[in-house]
Amino acid sequence: MIAIVKSDFNTEITSLLLQGCEEQLQSLGIEYRTFTCPGAVETVAYSKFLIDKNQFESIIVIGAIIKGDTDHYEYVCQFVTQGISQLSAQSPIPIIFGILTTQNEELAMERAALDRMNKGKEFADTAVFMVNAFSNFN
């Protein structure tokens, strides 16, 4: 089973990413469970919590960090990138970094819209690939 941790911040974007991800997993017959948290920063702690539960074969982390008028964007991007990177390096299961970091909402929507490139589908495919790759060594 795959866990999806979705940030509710920028929910219009993250909901589309989640929809694409879930649709792809369903089409592949993969079981999953979705968890939500307030923002991208919280996805790091939630992912660690789920890793420690030892119930999932992979975790897909979905979020959207969109640049604003303050430096907050830089700090959030740095925290989330470093946090997920550290978890990924230490985790016995693959962690898929599905956090969009864009300069504006239009670029985020381009990557999330179901009728465009919807990166959520890509996150699902990456998780399945990595689960299969990891299972080849067991």
Coordinates of N, CA and C in Angstrom, one line a residue:
M1 N 0.8 -1.2 0.0 CA 0.0 0.0 0.0 C 0.9 1.2 0.0
I2 N 0.4 2.3 -0.7 CA 1.2 3.5 -0.8 C 0.4 4.6 0.0
A3 N 1.2 5.4 0.7 CA 0.6 6.5 1.4 C 0.8 7.8 0.6
I4 N -0.2 8.6 0.6 CA -0.1 10.0 0.0 C -0.3 11.0 1.1
V5 N 0.7 11.9 1.3 CA 0.5 12.9 2.2 C 0.3 14.2 1.4
K6 N -0.8 14.8 1.6 CA -1.2 16.0 0.8 C -1.3 17.2 1.7
S7 N -0.7 18.3 1.3 CA -0.8 19.6 1.9 C -2.1 20.2 1.5
D8 N -2.8 20.8 2.4 CA -4.0 21.6 2.1 C -3.8 23.0 1.7
F9 N -2.6 23.5 1.9 CA -2.3 24.9 1.5 C -2.2 24.9 0.0
N10 N -2.7 26.0 -0.6 CA -2.8 26.0 -2.1 C -3.7 24.8 -2.6
T11 N -4.8 24.7 -1.9 CA -5.6 23.5 -2.1 C -6.1 23.3 -3.5
E12 N -6.3 24.4 -4.3 CA -6.8 24.2 -5.6 C -5.8 23.4 -6.4
I13 N -4.5 23.7 -6.2 CA -3.4 23.0 -6.9 C -3.2 21.6 -6.4
T14 N -3.1 21.5 -5.0 CA -2.8 20.2 -4.4 C -4.0 19.2 -4.6
S15 N -5.2 19.7 -4.7 CA -6.3 18.8 -5.0 C -6.3 18.2 -6.4
L16 N -5.8 19.0 -7.3 CA -5.7 18.5 -8.7 C -4.5 17.5 -8.8
L17 N -3.4 17.8 -8.1 CA -2.3 16.9 -8.1 C -2.7 15.5 -7.5
L18 N -3.5 15.6 -6.4 CA -4.0 14.4 -5.7 C -4.9 13.6 -6.6
Q19 N -5.8 14.3 -7.3 CA -6.7 13.7 -8.2 C -6.0 12.9 -9.2
G20 N -5.0 13.5 -9.9 CA -4.2 12.8 -10.9 C -3.5 11.6 -10.3
C21 N -2.9 11.8 -9.2 CA -2.2 10.7 -8.5 C -3.1 9.6 -8.2
E22 N -4.2 9.9 -7.6 CA -5.2 8.8 -7.2 C -5.7 8.1 -8.4
E23 N -6.1 8.8 -9.4 CA -6.6 8.2 -10.7 C -5.6 7.3 -11.3
Q24 N -4.3 7.7 -11.3 CA -3.3 6.8 -11.9 C -3.1 5.6 -11.0
L25 N -3.0 5.7 -9.7 CA -2.9 4.5 -8.8 C -4.1 3.6 -9.0
Q26 N -5.3 4.1 -9.1 CA -6.5 3.3 -9.3 C -6.4 2.6 -10.6
S27 N -5.9 3.2 -11.7 CA -5.8 2.6 -13.0 C -4.8 1.5 -13.0
L28 N -3.8 1.6 -12.1 CA -2.8 0.5 -12.0 C -3.2 -0.6 -11.0
G29 N -4.3 -0.4 -10.3 CA -4.7 -1.4 -9.4 C -3.9 -1.3 -8.1
I30 N -3.4 -0.2 -7.7 CA -2.5 0.0 -6.6 C -3.3 0.5 -5.4
E31 N -3.3 -0.1 -4.2 CA -3.9 0.4 -3.1 C -3.2 1.5 -2.5
Y32 N -3.9 2.5 -2.0 CA -3.3 3.7 -1.4 C -4.2 4.2 -0.3
R33 N -3.6 5.1 0.5 CA -4.4 5.8 1.6 C -3.9 7.2 1.6
T34 N -4.8 8.1 1.7 CA -4.5 9.6 1.6 C -4.6 10.2 3.0
F35 N -3.6 11.0 3.3 CA -3.6 11.8 4.6 C -3.4 13.2 4.2
T36 N -4.0 14.1 4.9 CA -3.9 15.6 4.7 C -3.3 16.3 5.9
C37 N -2.6 17.4 5.6 CA -2.1 18.2 6.7 C -2.2 19.7 6.2
P38 N -1.9 20.6 7.1 CA -2.2 22.0 6.8 C -1.3 22.6 5.7
G39 N 0.0 22.3 5.7 CA 0.9 22.9 4.7 C 2.0 22.0 4.3
A40 N 2.9 22.5 3.4 CA 4.0 21.8 3.0 C 5.0 21.5 4.1
V41 N 5.2 22.4 5.0 CA 6.1 22.1 6.1 C 5.7 20.9 6.9
E42 N 4.4 20.8 7.1 CA 3.9 19.7 7.9 C 4.0 18.3 7.2
T43 N 4.2 18.3 5.9 CA 4.3 17.1 5.2 C 5.6 16.3 5.7
V44 N 6.6 17.0 6.1 CA 7.8 16.4 6.5 C 7.5 15.5 7.8
A45 N 7.0 16.1 8.8 CA 6.7 15.4 10.1 C 5.7 14.3 9.8
Y46 N 4.7 14.6 9.0 CA 3.7 13.5 8.7 C 4.3 12.3 8.0
S47 N 5.2 12.6 7.1 CA 5.8 11.5 6.4 C 6.7 10.7 7.3
K48 N 7.4 11.3 8.2 CA 8.2 10.6 9.2 C 7.3 9.8 10.1
F49 N 6.2 10.3 10.5 CA 5.3 9.5 11.3 C 4.8 8.3 10.6
L50 N 4.5 8.4 9.3 CA 4.0 7.2 8.5 C 5.2 6.2 8.3
I51 N 6.4 6.7 8.1 CA 7.5 5.8 7.9 C 7.6 4.9 9.2
D52 N 7.5 5.6 10.3 CA 7.7 4.9 11.6 C 6.6 3.9 11.9
K53 N 5.4 4.0 11.2 CA 4.3 3.1 11.4 C 4.6 1.8 10.6
N54 N 5.5 1.8 9.7 CA 5.9 0.6 8.9 C 4.7 -0.1 8.3
Q55 N 3.8 0.6 7.7 CA 2.7 0.0 7.0 C 2.6 0.3 5.5
F56 N 3.5 1.1 5.0 CA 3.4 1.5 3.6 C 4.7 1.1 2.8
E57 N 4.5 0.9 1.5 CA 5.6 0.5 0.7 C 6.3 1.8 0.1
S58 N 5.6 2.9 0.1 CA 6.1 4.2 -0.4 C 5.3 5.3 0.1
I59 N 5.8 6.5 0.1 CA 5.0 7.7 0.5 C 5.2 8.7 -0.6
I60 N 4.1 9.2 -1.1 CA 4.1 10.3 -2.1 C 3.7 11.6 -1.3
V61 N 4.6 12.6 -1.4 CA 4.3 13.8 -0.7 C 3.9 14.9 -1.7
I62 N 2.7 15.4 -1.5 CA 2.1 16.3 -2.5 C 1.9 17.7 -1.8
G63 N 2.4 18.7 -2.5 CA 2.3 20.1 -2.0 C 2.5 21.1 -3.1
A64 N 2.2 22.4 -2.8 CA 2.5 23.4 -3.7 C 3.0 24.7 -3.0
I65 N 4.2 25.1 -3.3 CA 4.8 26.3 -2.7 C 4.9 27.3 -3.8
I66 N 4.2 28.4 -3.7 CA 4.1 29.4 -4.7 C 4.7 30.7 -4.2
K67 N 5.7 31.2 -5.0 CA 6.4 32.4 -4.6 C 5.5 33.6 -4.4
G68 N 5.7 34.3 -3.3 CA 4.9 35.5 -2.9 C 5.8 36.7 -2.9
D69 N 5.4 37.7 -2.1 CA 6.1 38.9 -2.0 C 7.1 38.9 -0.9
T70 N 7.2 37.9 -0.1 CA 8.2 37.8 1.0 C 9.2 36.7 0.9
D71 N 10.1 36.7 1.7 CA 11.1 35.6 1.7 C 10.6 34.3 2.2
H72 N 9.4 34.2 2.7 CA 8.8 33.0 3.3 C 8.9 31.8 2.3
Y73 N 8.7 32.1 1.1 CA 8.8 31.1 0.0 C 10.1 30.3 0.1
E74 N 11.2 31.1 0.2 CA 12.6 30.6 0.2 C 12.7 29.6 1.4
Y75 N 12.3 30.1 2.6 CA 12.4 29.3 3.8 C 11.6 28.0 3.8
V76 N 10.4 28.1 3.3 CA 9.5 26.9 3.2 C 10.1 25.9 2.2
C77 N 10.5 26.4 1.0 CA 11.1 25.5 0.0 C 12.4 24.8 0.6
Q78 N 13.2 25.6 1.3 CA 14.4 25.0 1.8 C 14.1 24.0 2.9
F79 N 13.2 24.3 3.8 CA 12.9 23.4 4.9 C 12.3 22.1 4.3
V80 N 11.3 22.2 3.4 CA 10.7 21.0 2.9 C 11.6 20.2 2.1
T81 N 12.4 20.8 1.2 CA 13.4 20.1 0.4 C 14.4 19.3 1.2
Q82 N 15.0 20.0 2.2 CA 15.9 19.4 3.1 C 15.3 18.3 3.9
G83 N 14.1 18.6 4.4 CA 13.4 17.6 5.3 C 13.1 16.3 4.5
I84 N 12.5 16.4 3.4 CA 12.1 15.2 2.6 C 13.4 14.5 2.1
S85 N 14.4 15.3 1.7 CA 15.7 14.7 1.3 C 16.3 13.8 2.4
Q86 N 16.3 14.4 3.6 CA 16.8 13.6 4.8 C 16.0 12.4 5.1
L87 N 14.7 12.5 5.0 CA 13.8 11.3 5.2 C 14.1 10.3 4.2
S88 N 14.2 10.7 3.0 CA 14.4 9.8 1.8 C 15.7 9.1 2.0
A89 N 16.7 9.7 2.4 CA 18.1 9.1 2.5 C 18.1 8.1 3.7
Q90 N 17.2 8.3 4.7 CA 17.2 7.4 5.9 C 16.1 6.4 5.8
S91 N 15.2 6.5 5.0 CA 14.0 5.7 5.0 C 14.2 4.3 4.3
P92 N 13.6 3.3 4.8 CA 13.7 2.0 4.2 C 12.7 1.9 3.0
I93 N 11.8 2.9 2.8 CA 10.9 2.9 1.7 C 11.1 4.2 0.9
P94 N 10.7 4.1 -0.4 CA 10.9 5.3 -1.2 C 9.9 6.4 -0.9
I95 N 10.5 7.7 -0.8 CA 9.7 8.9 -0.6 C 9.7 9.6 -1.9
I96 N 8.5 10.0 -2.4 CA 8.4 10.7 -3.7 C 8.1 12.1 -3.4
F97 N 9.0 13.0 -3.9 CA 8.9 14.4 -3.7 C 8.0 15.0 -4.7
G98 N 6.7 15.2 -4.3 CA 5.7 15.8 -5.2 C 5.3 17.2 -4.7
I99 N 6.3 18.0 -4.4 CA 6.1 19.3 -4.0 C 6.4 20.3 -5.2
L100 N 5.4 21.0 -5.7 CA 5.7 22.0 -6.7 C 6.2 23.2 -6.1
T101 N 7.3 23.8 -6.7 CA 7.8 25.0 -6.2 C 7.9 25.9 -7.4
T102 N 6.9 26.8 -7.5 CA 6.8 27.7 -8.7 C 6.8 29.2 -8.4
Q103 N 7.1 29.9 -9.4 CA 7.2 31.4 -9.3 C 5.8 32.1 -9.2
N104 N 4.8 31.4 -9.7 CA 3.5 32.0 -9.7 C 2.4 30.9 -9.8
E105 N 1.2 31.3 -9.5 CA 0.1 30.3 -9.5 C -0.2 29.7 -10.9
E106 N 0.0 30.5 -12.0 CA -0.2 30.1 -13.3 C 0.7 28.9 -13.7
L107 N 2.0 29.0 -13.3 CA 2.9 27.9 -13.5 C 2.6 26.6 -12.7
A108 N 2.1 26.8 -11.5 CA 1.6 25.7 -10.7 C 0.4 25.0 -11.3
M109 N -0.5 25.8 -11.8 CA -1.7 25.3 -12.4 C -1.4 24.5 -13.7
E110 N -0.4 25.0 -14.4 CA 0.1 24.3 -15.7 C 0.5 22.9 -15.3
R111 N 1.1 22.7 -14.2 CA 1.7 21.4 -13.7 C 0.7 20.6 -13.0
A112 N -0.5 21.2 -12.6 CA -1.5 20.4 -11.9 C -2.8 20.1 -12.6
A113 N -3.1 21.0 -13.6 CA -4.4 20.8 -14.3 C -4.5 19.4 -14.9
L114 N -5.6 18.8 -14.8 CA -5.8 17.4 -15.3 C -5.7 17.4 -16.8
D115 N -6.1 18.4 -17.5 CA -6.0 18.4 -19.0 C -4.6 18.9 -19.5
R116 N -3.7 19.1 -18.6 CA -2.3 19.5 -19.0 C -1.4 18.4 -18.6
M117 N -0.3 18.8 -18.0 CA 0.8 17.8 -17.6 C 0.5 17.1 -16.3
N118 N -0.4 17.4 -15.5 CA -0.7 16.9 -14.2 C 0.4 16.0 -13.6
K119 N 1.3 16.6 -12.8 CA 2.4 15.9 -12.2 C 2.0 14.9 -11.2
G120 N 0.8 14.9 -10.7 CA 0.3 13.9 -9.8 C 0.4 12.5 -10.4
K121 N 0.0 12.4 -11.7 CA 0.1 11.1 -12.4 C 1.6 10.6 -12.4
E122 N 2.5 11.5 -12.6 CA 3.9 11.2 -12.6 C 4.4 10.8 -11.2
F123 N 3.9 11.4 -10.2 CA 4.3 11.0 -8.8 C 3.9 9.6 -8.6
A124 N 2.7 9.2 -9.0 CA 2.2 7.9 -8.8 C 3.0 6.9 -9.6
D125 N 3.3 7.2 -10.8 CA 4.2 6.3 -11.6 C 5.6 6.1 -11.0
T126 N 6.1 7.2 -10.5 CA 7.4 7.1 -9.9 C 7.4 6.2 -8.6
A127 N 6.3 6.4 -7.8 CA 6.2 5.6 -6.6 C 6.1 4.1 -7.0
V128 N 5.3 3.7 -8.0 CA 5.2 2.3 -8.4 C 6.5 1.8 -8.9
F129 N 7.2 2.6 -9.7 CA 8.5 2.2 -10.2 C 9.5 1.9 -9.0
M130 N 9.5 2.8 -8.1 CA 10.5 2.7 -7.0 C 10.1 1.5 -6.0
V131 N 8.8 1.3 -5.8 CA 8.4 0.1 -5.0 C 8.9 -1.1 -5.7
N132 N 8.7 -1.2 -7.0 CA 9.1 -2.4 -7.7 C 10.7 -2.6 -7.7
A133 N 11.4 -1.4 -7.8 CA 12.8 -1.5 -7.8 C 13.3 -2.0 -6.4
F134 N 12.7 -1.4 -5.3 CA 13.1 -1.8 -4.0 C 12.8 -3.3 -3.7
S135 N 11.6 -3.7 -4.2 CA 11.2 -5.1 -4.0 C 12.1 -6.1 -4.7
N136 N 12.8 -5.7 -5.7 CA 13.7 -6.6 -6.4 C 14.9 -7.0 -5.6
F137 N 15.2 -6.3 -4.5 CA 16.3 -6.6 -3.7 C 15.9 -7.4 -2.4
N138 N 14.7 -7.7 -2.2 CA 14.3 -8.5 -1.0 C 14.4 -9.9 -1.2

